[in-house]
Amino acid sequence: MSSNNKKENPLVEVLKVLFYFLLIALVISALSACGGGANEAVPPQSIPITDPSASDGAQEDAGFIVESEASLRATGSASPAQTYSLIESVFGEGSIEAPDLFTGDHVETAHIIEETDSTVGPHFVFLAHRDEDFNKGVQSDRQRNEIKTYDKSDSAVLGFEGETMQFEWYFYVSSDMSLSSKFSHFFQLKARNSSDSNENGNDDQPVITLSGVEKDSSGKELQVRHSVGFNMDGSRTSDVYLLKTNWGDITDEWVKISVQATFAEEGSFSMQISRMEDNVTVVDINEPHIDMWRGVSGEDFIRPKWGIYRSVAELDKLRGQEERVKFADFVIRKGTP
């Protein structure tokens, strides 16, 4: 009786197995050559400043051609030392002006900490204490807890004459925060001049400030101010208000703030503030012809500052409880509008 189940030669079976293994190896090799490995390691950046034009060409964002970008994002660290190190890795050593860093000031507690929430994730919390905090170690009519870029920062985060920059961040402040009729600044664009000359306005007054003020007649007010600096005789000029609006428009929720400025005598400035919850724009400032330059030499620049810088001249208007102001995801870009 004949059978159709013929047993194959053992050598043929071995060759089949080898063929299958060879085929699998060729497929894996082809995928690796194409960079398709899902677990492929990406080396970390040693400098948190990127140059889009060095790779895929300049990037365009709503008509703005990005030439460089720097970002500062919280990691959620519980270590103040790591938080301060992170900030200085982007803005430069010495870029933090917190009371705990100055002898004779409120050194017992860290004034910039990190927390995490479900809306923005890790973020920075700036603290202010009415009765303990001074101004960089000096007891005066004001107190300061800020971060800034300055002459030791990378040039990518400084604005030189003729340059256009964008600044973006997320911001949270409580409606319960106490304000005075003087000033409480949360963001500034400030000039740094190599000379004390008043020829072009000096660098004493901030060019732009975002502030909260307590008005006797209308309650708390959000303000954006512009200054042209000192007069030639050294007298101080009055601020021009680009915005006065209800403080409650931005409180008790995260908002996104976007700024674009061209630093020139005939410069430009815009600021938009939108609520994250519903993406409604509550502040929209556009000044296409505005004096945004105070410099007198090629070494001069404009730099951003964030935090809490406030007057304590009206101490009775400020509550004794710790004040907390939150910031997240700072981005600084240079480019062409």
CSV table of N, CA and C in Angstrom, one decimal, residues 3 9 34-35 55 64 66 70 82 106 114 118 178 198 233 249 262 276 302 317:
chain,number,residue,atom,x,y,z
A,3,SER,N,2.0,5.4,0.2
A,3,SER,CA,1.6,6.5,1.0
A,3,SER,C,2.2,7.8,0.4
A,9,ASN,N,14.4,14.7,3.4
A,9,ASN,CA,15.8,14.5,3.7
A,9,ASN,C,16.2,15.5,4.9
A,34,CYS,N,16.9,52.1,8.4
A,34,CYS,CA,16.0,53.2,8.2
A,34,CYS,C,15.7,54.0,9.4
A,35,GLY,N,16.4,53.6,10.5
A,35,GLY,CA,16.1,54.4,11.8
A,35,GLY,C,14.8,54.1,12.4
A,55,SER,N,19.2,73.1,11.2
A,55,SER,CA,18.7,71.8,10.9
A,55,SER,C,17.8,71.8,9.7
A,64,PHE,N,5.9,84.5,11.7
A,64,PHE,CA,7.1,84.8,12.4
A,64,PHE,C,8.1,83.7,12.1
A,66,VAL,N,11.2,81.8,12.9
A,66,VAL,CA,12.0,81.6,14.2
A,66,VAL,C,13.5,81.3,13.8
A,70,ALA,N,14.8,79.4,23.1
A,70,ALA,CA,15.2,78.9,24.4
A,70,ALA,C,14.0,78.7,25.2
A,82,GLN,N,18.1,72.1,42.9
A,82,GLN,CA,17.9,71.7,41.5
A,82,GLN,C,17.1,72.7,40.7
A,106,HIS,N,15.8,87.3,53.6
A,106,HIS,CA,15.0,86.1,54.2
A,106,HIS,C,15.6,84.8,53.7
A,114,GLU,N,8.9,74.3,43.0
A,114,GLU,CA,8.2,73.6,41.9
A,114,GLU,C,7.0,72.8,42.5
A,118,SER,N,-2.9,69.4,37.3
A,118,SER,CA,-3.4,68.7,36.2
A,118,SER,C,-3.6,69.6,35.0
A,178,SER,N,-3.1,90.3,47.7
A,178,SER,CA,-3.2,91.7,48.1
A,178,SER,C,-2.3,92.6,47.3
A,198,ASN,N,21.5,110.1,29.6
A,198,ASN,CA,20.0,110.2,29.4
A,198,ASN,C,19.7,110.5,27.9
A,233,ASP,N,17.4,116.0,30.9
A,233,ASP,CA,17.8,116.7,32.2
A,233,ASP,C,17.9,115.7,33.4
A,249,ASP,N,-10.1,89.5,35.4
A,249,ASP,CA,-10.1,88.8,34.1
A,249,ASP,C,-9.0,87.7,33.9
A,262,THR,N,9.7,94.4,18.8
A,262,THR,CA,10.8,94.8,18.0
A,262,THR,C,11.5,95.9,18.7
A,276,MET,N,-6.7,79.5,29.5
A,276,MET,CA,-6.5,78.2,29.0
A,276,MET,C,-7.8,77.4,29.0
A,302,ILE,N,17.8,94.8,25.7
A,302,ILE,CA,16.6,94.7,26.4
A,302,ILE,C,16.5,93.2,27.0
A,317,LYS,N,-1.9,97.7,53.4
A,317,LYS,CA,-2.7,97.2,52.3
A,317,LYS,C,-2.3,95.8,51.9
